[in-house]
Short mmCIF file of C-alpha atoms and ligand atoms in Angstrom, two decimals:
data_model
loop_
_atom_site.label_atom_id
_atom_site.label_comp_id
_atom_site.label_asym_id
_atom_site.label_seq_id
_atom_site.Cartn_x
_atom_site.Cartn_y
_atom_site.Cartn_z
CA MET A 1 0.00 0.00 0.00
CA ILE A 2 1.21 3.49 -0.86
CA ILE A 3 -0.14 6.26 1.27
CA LYS A 4 0.47 9.98 0.85
CA LYS A 5 -0.84 13.37 1.79
CA TYR A 6 -1.93 16.09 -0.59
CA ILE A 7 -2.78 19.65 0.20
CA GLY A 8 -5.02 21.80 -1.95
CA LYS A 9 -7.15 24.88 -1.77
CA THR A 10 -10.24 22.72 -1.75
CA GLU A 11 -11.00 19.08 -1.09
CA GLU A 12 -11.54 18.61 -4.82
CA ALA A 13 -8.19 20.14 -5.72
CA ALA A 14 -6.33 17.99 -3.22
CA THR A 15 -8.21 14.87 -4.30
CA GLU A 16 -7.48 15.59 -7.94
CA LEU A 17 -3.80 15.89 -7.11
CA ALA A 18 -3.90 12.54 -5.34
CA ARG A 19 -5.62 10.94 -8.33
CA GLN A 20 -3.07 12.49 -10.70
CA GLU A 21 -0.29 10.82 -8.83
CA LEU A 22 -1.78 7.63 -7.45
CA GLY A 23 -4.22 6.99 -10.25
CA ARG A 24 -7.98 6.87 -10.49
CA ASP A 25 -8.23 4.03 -8.01
CA ALA A 26 -6.72 6.00 -5.17
CA VAL A 27 -8.91 5.88 -2.11
CA ILE A 28 -9.35 8.81 0.23
CA MET A 29 -8.50 7.81 3.78
CA ASN A 30 -8.91 11.03 5.61
CA ILE A 31 -9.85 14.65 4.95
CA LYS A 32 -8.61 17.40 7.18
CA LYS A 33 -9.35 21.09 6.90
CA ASN A 34 -6.46 23.34 7.86
CA ILE A 35 -7.89 26.56 9.17
CA PRO A 36 -5.11 28.95 10.17
CA LYS A 37 -5.48 30.32 13.64
CA GLY A 38 -4.10 33.39 15.38
CA LEU A 39 -1.63 35.48 13.40
CA ALA A 40 -1.27 32.83 10.73
CA LYS A 41 -4.80 33.77 9.64
CA PHE A 42 -3.44 36.89 8.02
CA PHE A 43 -0.84 35.36 5.80
CA ARG A 44 -1.89 31.77 5.33
CA LYS A 45 -4.93 30.62 3.40
CA GLU A 46 -7.28 27.84 4.38
CA SER A 47 -6.33 24.54 2.85
CA VAL A 48 -7.53 20.98 2.80
CA GLU A 49 -5.29 18.03 3.44
CA VAL A 50 -6.29 14.77 1.91
CA THR A 51 -4.66 11.46 2.75
CA ALA A 52 -4.94 9.03 -0.12
CA ALA A 53 -3.78 5.50 -0.61
CA VAL A 54 -3.61 2.87 -3.27
CA ASP A 55 -2.68 -0.77 -3.28
CA GLU A 56 0.54 -1.47 -5.12
CA LEU A 57 -1.33 -4.09 -7.07
CA VAL A 58 -3.71 -1.47 -8.41
CA LEU A 59 -0.81 0.79 -9.30
CA GLU A 60 0.83 -2.06 -11.15
CA GLU A 61 -2.43 -2.62 -13.01
CA SER A 62 -2.64 0.98 -14.14
CA ALA A 63 1.02 0.89 -15.00
CA LYS A 64 0.08 -1.50 -17.77
CA ASP A 65 -1.76 1.27 -19.63
CA MET A 66 0.89 3.86 -18.89
CA PRO A 67 4.22 2.25 -19.61
CA ASP A 68 6.33 4.84 -17.82
CA PHE A 69 4.19 5.05 -14.77
CA ALA A 70 6.18 2.49 -12.86
CA LYS A 71 9.38 4.41 -13.50
CA LEU A 72 7.72 7.62 -12.41
CA GLN A 73 6.53 5.91 -9.32
CA GLU A 74 10.01 4.71 -8.56
CA ALA A 75 11.40 8.14 -9.21
CA MET A 76 8.96 9.62 -6.79
CA ARG A 77 10.12 7.21 -4.18
CA GLY A 78 13.60 8.53 -4.73
CA ASP A 79 15.04 5.27 -6.03
CA VAL A 80 15.69 6.33 -9.60
CA ALA A 81 16.13 9.74 -11.15
CA PRO A 82 14.28 9.83 -14.44
CA ALA A 83 16.32 10.63 -17.53
CA PRO A 84 15.71 14.29 -18.36
CA ASP A 85 13.83 13.65 -21.59
CA SER A 86 12.03 10.49 -20.53
CA LYS A 87 8.26 10.28 -20.39
CA ALA A 88 8.53 10.02 -16.64
CA ALA A 89 10.43 13.29 -16.45
CA LYS A 90 7.86 14.97 -18.65
CA ALA A 91 5.08 13.64 -16.50
CA GLU A 92 6.91 14.90 -13.47
CA ALA A 93 7.24 18.35 -15.05
CA ALA A 94 3.57 18.39 -16.03
CA LYS A 95 2.68 17.50 -12.50
CA ARG A 96 4.71 20.41 -11.19
CA VAL A 97 2.93 22.82 -13.48
CA LEU A 98 -0.39 21.48 -12.35
CA ALA A 99 0.59 21.87 -8.75
CA GLU A 100 1.60 25.48 -9.33
CA LYS A 101 -1.56 26.21 -11.22
CA ASN A 102 -3.73 25.01 -8.45
CA GLN A 103 -1.53 26.70 -5.92
CA VAL A 104 -1.16 23.46 -4.18
CA ILE A 105 1.71 22.19 -2.21
CA LEU A 106 2.65 18.65 -2.94
CA GLU A 107 4.11 17.21 0.19
CA GLU A 108 7.59 15.82 -0.04
CA LYS A 109 7.75 12.11 -0.45
CA GLU A 110 8.43 10.24 2.68
CA SER A 111 8.82 6.60 3.28
CA VAL A 112 5.59 4.68 3.52
CA LYS A 113 6.28 3.89 7.14
CA GLU A 114 6.72 7.49 8.18
CA GLU A 115 3.57 8.46 6.35
CA THR A 116 1.66 5.72 8.07
CA GLU A 117 2.82 6.93 11.42
CA ALA A 118 1.82 10.52 10.68
CA GLN A 119 -1.52 9.18 9.55
CA THR A 120 -2.12 7.55 12.84
CA ASN A 121 -2.88 10.83 14.57
CA ALA A 122 -5.86 11.61 12.42
CA ILE A 123 -7.20 8.13 12.53
CA GLU A 124 -6.53 7.87 16.21
CA GLN A 125 -8.87 10.75 16.76
CA LYS A 126 -11.60 9.24 14.67
CA LEU A 127 -11.33 5.86 16.23
CA SER A 128 -10.85 7.10 19.74
CA ASP A 129 -13.99 5.48 21.08
CA LEU A 130 -13.12 2.15 19.64
CA GLN A 131 -9.59 2.53 20.83
CA LYS A 132 -10.61 3.12 24.42
CA LEU A 133 -12.77 0.06 24.32
CA LEU A 134 -10.02 -2.07 22.84
CA GLU A 135 -7.39 -0.70 25.18
CA LYS A 136 -9.56 -1.69 28.10
CA GLN A 137 -10.00 -5.18 26.73
CA VAL A 138 -6.29 -5.55 26.10
CA GLN A 139 -5.51 -4.44 29.61
CA ALA A 140 -7.96 -6.96 30.96
CA ALA A 141 -6.44 -9.68 28.83
CA GLU A 142 -2.93 -8.68 29.84
CA THR A 143 -3.76 -8.65 33.50
CA ALA A 144 -5.25 -12.09 33.21
CA GLU A 145 -2.17 -13.28 31.34
CA LYS A 146 0.19 -11.73 33.86
CA GLU A 147 -1.63 -13.30 36.73
CA LYS A 148 -1.35 -16.63 35.03
CA LYS A 149 2.33 -16.33 34.33
CA SER A 150 2.93 -14.53 37.62
CA GLY A 151 5.36 -11.79 36.81
CA LYS A 152 6.89 -13.12 33.58
CA LYS A 153 7.46 -10.40 31.01
CA LYS A 154 5.30 -10.73 27.92
CA LYS A 155 6.74 -10.61 24.44
CA ILE A 156 5.67 -7.65 22.35
CA SER A 157 4.57 -9.78 19.47
CA ASP A 158 2.11 -11.43 21.76
CA LYS A 159 0.65 -8.03 22.37
CA ASN A 160 0.25 -7.57 18.64
CA LYS A 161 -1.47 -10.89 18.49
CA ALA A 162 -3.84 -9.75 21.19
CA TYR A 163 -4.64 -6.61 19.22
CA LEU A 164 -5.31 -8.65 16.13
CA ARG A 165 -7.53 -11.02 18.08
CA LEU A 166 -9.62 -8.14 19.31
CA ILE A 167 -9.89 -6.58 15.88
CA ARG A 168 -10.84 -9.98 14.51
CA SER A 169 -13.66 -10.32 17.02
CA GLN A 170 -14.94 -6.80 16.27
CA MET A 171 -15.12 -7.62 12.59
CA LYS A 172 -16.74 -10.94 13.30
CA ASN A 173 -19.41 -9.21 15.38
CA ASN A 174 -20.11 -7.11 12.34
CA GLU A 175 -20.51 -10.26 10.29
CA VAL A 176 -17.46 -9.96 8.11
CA ASP A 177 -16.81 -13.41 6.68
CA GLU A 178 -13.90 -15.11 8.40
CA ILE A 179 -12.21 -15.73 5.08
CA TYR A 180 -12.05 -12.00 4.45
CA ILE A 181 -11.06 -11.16 8.00
CA GLU A 182 -8.09 -13.50 7.66
CA GLN A 183 -7.25 -12.12 4.23
CA ILE A 184 -7.21 -8.55 5.50
CA LEU A 185 -5.24 -9.36 8.64
CA GLU A 186 -2.75 -11.48 6.75
CA GLU A 187 -2.13 -8.66 4.33
CA ILE A 188 -1.20 -6.28 7.12
CA GLU A 189 0.48 -8.67 9.54
CA ASP A 190 3.85 -8.41 7.87
CA SER A 191 3.82 -4.66 7.99
CA ILE A 192 3.18 -4.50 11.72
CA LYS A 193 6.31 -3.83 13.67
CA ASN A 194 6.88 -5.78 16.85
CA ASP A 195 6.63 -2.71 19.02
CA ALA A 196 3.61 -1.36 17.17
CA SER A 197 1.00 0.28 19.34
CA LEU A 198 -2.66 -0.49 19.12
CA ASP A 199 -2.95 2.72 17.11
CA ASN A 200 -0.55 1.40 14.51
CA VAL A 201 -2.29 -1.93 14.23
CA LEU A 202 -5.73 -0.41 14.19
CA SER A 203 -4.87 2.20 11.62
CA GLY A 204 -3.24 -0.47 9.47
CA VAL A 205 -6.40 -2.55 9.47
CA TYR A 206 -8.56 0.54 9.00
CA GLN A 207 -6.58 1.60 5.95
CA LYS A 208 -6.70 -1.87 4.51
CA ILE A 209 -10.47 -2.00 4.88
CA VAL A 210 -10.90 1.43 3.32
CA LEU A 211 -8.85 0.20 0.37
CA LYS A 212 -10.87 -2.98 0.08
CA ILE A 213 -14.12 -1.02 0.07
CA GLY A 214 -12.61 1.09 -2.69
CA ARG A 215 -13.93 4.11 -4.50
CA PRO A 216 -17.67 4.13 -4.98
CA HIS A 217 -18.74 3.78 -8.58
CA LEU A 218 -21.36 6.44 -9.12
CA ILE A 219 -23.63 7.45 -11.95
CA ASP A 220 -21.46 9.72 -14.02
CA LEU A 221 -23.24 12.43 -15.92
CA HIS A 222 -20.09 13.25 -17.80
CA ALA A 223 -19.66 9.74 -19.11
CA LYS A 224 -22.14 10.69 -21.77
CA LYS A 225 -22.07 7.33 -23.41
CA LYS A 226 -23.30 5.41 -20.39
CA LYS A 227 -26.75 6.83 -20.16
CA TYR A 228 -28.94 3.76 -19.80
CA ILE A 229 -28.94 2.77 -16.18
CA PHE A 230 -30.55 -0.56 -15.29
CA PHE A 231 -31.57 -1.54 -11.78
CA ILE A 232 -31.86 -5.26 -11.23
CA GLY A 233 -32.30 -7.44 -8.18
CA PRO A 234 -34.78 -9.45 -6.12
CA THR A 235 -38.31 -8.21 -5.36
CA GLY A 236 -38.92 -5.90 -2.48
CA VAL A 237 -35.31 -4.83 -1.95
CA GLY A 238 -36.08 -1.23 -2.86
CA LYS A 239 -35.26 -0.91 -6.56
CA THR A 240 -38.16 1.40 -7.37
CA THR A 241 -37.61 3.53 -4.28
CA THR A 242 -33.90 3.76 -5.06
CA ILE A 243 -34.63 4.88 -8.62
CA ALA A 244 -36.94 7.60 -7.31
CA LYS A 245 -34.26 8.77 -4.87
CA LEU A 246 -31.52 8.81 -7.48
CA ALA A 247 -33.68 10.43 -10.16
CA SER A 248 -34.53 13.18 -7.76
CA MET A 249 -30.92 13.62 -6.67
CA LEU A 250 -29.66 13.73 -10.24
CA LYS A 251 -32.34 16.10 -11.35
CA LEU A 252 -32.00 18.50 -8.45
CA SER A 253 -28.28 18.56 -7.85
CA SER A 254 -26.90 17.94 -11.31
CA LYS A 255 -29.77 19.41 -13.28
CA ALA A 256 -29.64 16.35 -15.49
CA LYS A 257 -32.45 15.58 -17.89
CA VAL A 258 -33.67 12.32 -16.48
CA ALA A 259 -36.28 9.92 -17.86
CA LEU A 260 -37.67 6.76 -16.30
CA VAL A 261 -38.60 3.47 -17.90
CA THR A 262 -40.18 0.51 -16.19
CA SER A 263 -40.51 -3.01 -17.40
CA ASP A 264 -42.00 -4.13 -14.10
CA THR A 265 -45.48 -4.72 -15.41
CA TYR A 266 -46.18 -7.81 -13.37
CA ARG A 267 -47.88 -5.80 -10.69
CA ILE A 268 -50.14 -2.85 -11.48
CA ALA A 269 -49.09 -1.30 -8.20
CA ALA A 270 -45.45 -1.33 -9.27
CA VAL A 271 -46.18 0.83 -12.31
CA GLU A 272 -48.38 3.16 -10.26
CA GLN A 273 -45.66 3.53 -7.67
CA LEU A 274 -43.10 4.74 -10.20
CA LYS A 275 -45.71 6.87 -12.00
CA THR A 276 -46.37 8.72 -8.77
CA TYR A 277 -42.68 9.48 -8.34
CA ALA A 278 -42.32 10.47 -11.99
CA ASN A 279 -45.20 12.93 -11.62
CA ILE A 280 -43.78 14.47 -8.48
CA LEU A 281 -40.37 14.84 -10.08
CA GLY A 282 -41.79 16.03 -13.36
CA VAL A 283 -39.91 13.46 -15.41
CA PRO A 284 -41.31 11.25 -18.18
CA LEU A 285 -42.05 7.58 -17.51
CA ARG A 286 -42.37 4.96 -20.21
CA VAL A 287 -43.93 1.59 -19.43
CA VAL A 288 -42.62 -1.22 -21.60
CA TYR A 289 -43.84 -4.78 -21.93
CA SER A 290 -41.10 -6.30 -24.04
CA ALA A 291 -37.54 -5.88 -25.19
CA GLY A 292 -38.90 -4.57 -28.50
CA GLU A 293 -40.83 -1.84 -26.75
CA MET A 294 -37.76 -1.02 -24.72
CA THR A 295 -35.85 -0.19 -27.90
CA GLU A 296 -38.73 2.01 -29.04
CA ALA A 297 -38.82 3.82 -25.72
CA PHE A 298 -35.09 4.51 -25.90
CA GLU A 299 -35.54 5.97 -29.37
CA ASP A 300 -38.18 8.37 -27.99
CA LEU A 301 -36.03 9.31 -25.02
CA LYS A 302 -32.94 10.09 -27.07
CA LYS A 303 -32.71 13.67 -25.91
CA TYR A 304 -32.44 12.79 -22.24
CA ASP A 305 -29.11 12.66 -20.41
CA LEU A 306 -29.96 9.66 -18.32
CA VAL A 307 -32.56 6.94 -18.58
CA LEU A 308 -33.13 4.99 -15.37
CA ILE A 309 -34.71 1.60 -15.99
CA ASP A 310 -36.70 -0.27 -13.35
CA THR A 311 -37.02 -4.00 -13.75
CA ALA A 312 -39.22 -6.58 -12.11
CA GLY A 313 -37.67 -8.51 -9.29
CA ARG A 314 -37.04 -11.87 -10.79
CA SER A 315 -36.11 -15.09 -9.19
CA HIS A 316 -32.42 -15.54 -9.72
CA ASN A 317 -32.98 -19.30 -9.72
CA ASN A 318 -35.30 -19.30 -12.70
CA LYS A 319 -33.46 -19.77 -15.98
CA GLU A 320 -36.20 -18.26 -18.13
CA GLN A 321 -36.43 -15.18 -15.95
CA LYS A 322 -32.69 -14.77 -16.12
CA GLU A 323 -32.90 -14.85 -19.90
CA ASP A 324 -35.60 -12.17 -19.73
CA ILE A 325 -33.29 -9.84 -17.86
CA HIS A 326 -30.48 -10.62 -20.23
CA GLY A 327 -32.78 -9.77 -23.15
CA LEU A 328 -33.67 -6.43 -21.61
CA LEU A 329 -30.03 -5.52 -21.03
CA GLU A 330 -29.15 -6.50 -24.55
CA THR A 331 -31.41 -3.76 -25.94
CA VAL A 332 -28.50 -1.42 -25.26
CA PRO A 333 -24.88 -2.01 -26.29
CA GLU A 334 -22.71 -2.82 -23.29
CA GLU A 335 -20.69 0.38 -23.55
CA GLU A 336 -23.82 2.49 -23.27
CA ARG A 337 -25.27 0.87 -20.21
CA GLU A 338 -24.62 0.73 -16.55
CA VAL A 339 -26.12 -1.95 -14.34
CA PHE A 340 -26.76 -1.69 -10.63
CA LEU A 341 -27.59 -4.79 -8.65
CA VAL A 342 -29.80 -3.73 -5.76
CA MET A 343 -29.76 -5.90 -2.66
CA SER A 344 -30.93 -5.42 0.88
CA ALA A 345 -28.36 -5.35 3.67
CA THR A 346 -30.87 -7.33 5.73
CA THR A 347 -30.74 -10.37 3.44
CA LYS A 348 -28.79 -13.21 4.94
CA TYR A 349 -25.28 -13.73 3.68
CA ARG A 350 -25.82 -17.04 1.97
CA ASP A 351 -28.65 -15.61 -0.09
CA LEU A 352 -26.64 -12.54 -0.98
CA VAL A 353 -23.91 -14.85 -2.26
CA ARG A 354 -26.36 -16.80 -4.39
CA ILE A 355 -28.07 -13.71 -5.76
CA SER A 356 -24.86 -11.91 -6.64
CA GLN A 357 -23.33 -14.99 -8.22
CA SER A 358 -26.43 -15.67 -10.24
CA TYR A 359 -26.53 -12.11 -11.62
CA SER A 360 -22.81 -12.29 -12.34
CA GLU A 361 -23.65 -14.91 -14.94
CA ILE A 362 -25.79 -12.36 -16.79
CA THR A 363 -23.93 -9.11 -16.53
CA LYS A 364 -21.31 -6.94 -14.89
CA TYR A 365 -22.76 -4.69 -12.23
CA SER A 366 -22.10 -2.28 -9.40
CA LEU A 367 -23.67 -2.84 -6.02
CA ILE A 368 -26.35 -0.86 -4.21
CA PHE A 369 -27.28 -1.91 -0.69
CA THR A 370 -30.58 -0.78 0.80
CA LYS A 371 -32.13 -0.90 4.25
CA LEU A 372 -29.01 -0.14 6.24
CA ASP A 373 -31.41 1.34 8.79
CA GLU A 374 -32.71 -2.13 9.50
CA THR A 375 -29.41 -3.75 10.40
CA ASP A 376 -26.36 -2.88 12.45
CA ALA A 377 -24.04 -5.30 10.74
CA VAL A 378 -22.43 -3.94 7.61
CA GLY A 379 -20.07 -6.88 7.19
CA ASN A 380 -22.13 -8.34 4.38
CA ILE A 381 -21.47 -5.32 2.24
CA LEU A 382 -17.73 -5.85 2.51
CA ASN A 383 -18.18 -9.61 2.02
CA ILE A 384 -20.08 -9.24 -1.23
CA ARG A 385 -17.72 -6.55 -2.44
CA MET A 386 -14.77 -8.88 -1.86
CA LEU A 387 -16.55 -11.92 -3.23
CA THR A 388 -17.72 -10.35 -6.49
CA GLY A 389 -15.07 -7.70 -6.99
CA ALA A 390 -17.94 -5.47 -8.12
CA SER A 391 -17.74 -1.82 -7.13
CA LEU A 392 -19.91 -0.51 -4.35
CA SER A 393 -21.91 2.56 -5.26
CA TYR A 394 -24.82 3.79 -3.18
CA VAL A 395 -26.43 2.77 0.08
CA SER A 396 -29.87 3.66 1.38
CA TRP A 397 -31.02 3.90 4.94
CA GLY A 398 -34.76 4.55 4.93
CA GLN A 399 -37.98 4.99 3.01
CA ASN A 400 -37.80 8.75 2.55
CA VAL A 401 -37.49 9.87 -1.04
CA PRO A 402 -35.11 11.50 -1.84
CA ASP A 403 -33.20 11.94 1.41
CA ASP A 404 -32.33 8.46 2.55
CA ILE A 405 -29.63 7.63 0.04
CA GLY A 406 -25.98 8.44 -0.39
CA LYS A 407 -22.75 7.22 -1.90
CA VAL A 408 -20.85 4.56 -0.04
CA ASP A 409 -18.60 6.21 2.51
CA ALA A 410 -15.58 3.93 2.85
CA GLN A 411 -14.19 5.70 5.91
CA LYS A 412 -17.47 5.56 7.77
CA MET A 413 -18.00 1.95 6.83
CA ALA A 414 -14.49 0.92 7.89
CA LYS A 415 -15.01 2.55 11.27
CA GLN A 416 -18.33 0.76 11.65
CA LEU A 417 -16.73 -2.56 10.74
CA LEU A 418 -14.15 -2.04 13.45
CA GLY A 419 -16.85 -1.29 15.93
CA GLY A 420 -16.13 2.43 16.26
CA ASN A 421 -18.82 5.07 16.34
CA SER A 422 -19.46 6.18 12.83
N1 GDP B 1 -36.30 0.66 5.83
C1 GDP B 1 -36.07 0.82 4.54
N2 GDP B 1 -37.02 0.53 3.65
C2 GDP B 1 -36.77 0.71 2.34
C3 GDP B 1 -35.52 1.18 1.88
N3 GDP B 1 -35.57 1.23 0.52
C4 GDP B 1 -36.80 0.81 0.19
N4 GDP B 1 -37.54 0.49 1.27
C5 GDP B 1 -38.93 -0.02 1.34
O1 GDP B 1 -38.94 -1.33 0.87
C6 GDP B 1 -40.20 -1.60 0.26
C7 GDP B 1 -40.00 -2.15 -1.13
O2 GDP B 1 -39.44 -1.13 -1.93
P1 GDP B 1 -39.58 -1.11 -3.52
O3 GDP B 1 -38.85 0.08 -4.00
O4 GDP B 1 -41.01 -1.24 -3.92
O5 GDP B 1 -38.80 -2.45 -3.89
P2 GDP B 1 -38.65 -3.17 -5.31
O6 GDP B 1 -39.63 -4.29 -5.33
O7 GDP B 1 -37.25 -3.68 -5.32
O8 GDP B 1 -38.89 -2.15 -6.36
C8 GDP B 1 -40.97 -0.29 0.28
O9 GDP B 1 -41.84 -0.30 1.37
C9 GDP B 1 -39.88 0.75 0.47
O10 GDP B 1 -40.34 1.91 1.11
C10 GDP B 1 -34.50 1.47 2.85
O11 GDP B 1 -33.38 1.88 2.55
N5 GDP B 1 -34.83 1.28 4.16
MG1 MG B 2 -40.30 -2.18 -7.85
#
């Protein structure tokens, strides 16, 4: 994992800088506003410090498309000085110009370890509640151990093991699958120093989880080509409600021209439900009964920026119904469509596995989880993300349209998974 800090005038500027350097898959770990106090107010401007990280694996992946990226990366670590006319040097120069333009200060590179330690402070604050709880438990465990061994000094690595045990049990309580708990802990175990404090261990796991959750994949108005957005998933999970929430959000905040289509004609009430929302939002709704009609509807809705398509909840076990969904998706070329699989966070893990695997056979998708208000355990979200490799996107936490929806917040979720107050 590579972790670095970026400072910009705004959160967006700092984030953009991080993405320029670490790539599009960089994940934001922490955001801190620097508001100058006292005299500094007069000669220093407000700035935002963003801590971003990326897995080396991801960097290597993106290096494939950008042949000199790896060299640049190395150069930035101070291992290799790029030849003056190399692509890497040019990229480096371009980056400097960008930094100047945005009046941003790119922090000097430091070793990953040092960065991680600096990081700890911010995370420590955020996780302070959890930390107190864990510290107490560790003390209790240590006392018990000491009593047993009567006075013998404990090895530090045992302490680390105790920390990991506690973190493991927190994650287990939040229903993270043991396979993924072990995977995450294994990945950070090597990087934990023997004398690491609980802060170090905790922040290591926290960062790993944030990375695993990844960047949410959102509906992108600027990706003009991908304008047909399908919502698929079992009945009653909240597809229609989610569409209403998103349509409203997109229309109000992005001023996008949104249209709705529904192919859920199996229940009259389902059509009425979406019609009501469409009327309130003042957006057109087309009801289609077949793939043929779908194509016609799309032709009529050409001038809209985004077309959100509701589908009937189908049984993922039924082959014919799966073919139906496939047929509907096929009315749009793959590069013009976006598919969201909607599932409820309250569904039991085994069913989530079956549902997601079954839809994987039909299409690629991003994940939306609903009904977070009805469960405390968010482990399933991480489980399915790790199982399918599909991006997380939005989560919803109530029946209110349009308020109860938002993008997946990796930092908040990681804290929740570790048992901290989110
Ligand atoms: N508590 C809660 N209820 C939700 C949420 N999203 C949807 N619902 C409710 O779940 C029920 C089914 O929603 P609907 O959109 O009709 O599901 P669909 O069959 O997948 O289209 C409705 O009563 C919704 O109000 C959520 O995030 N939290
Ligand atoms: Mg519905």
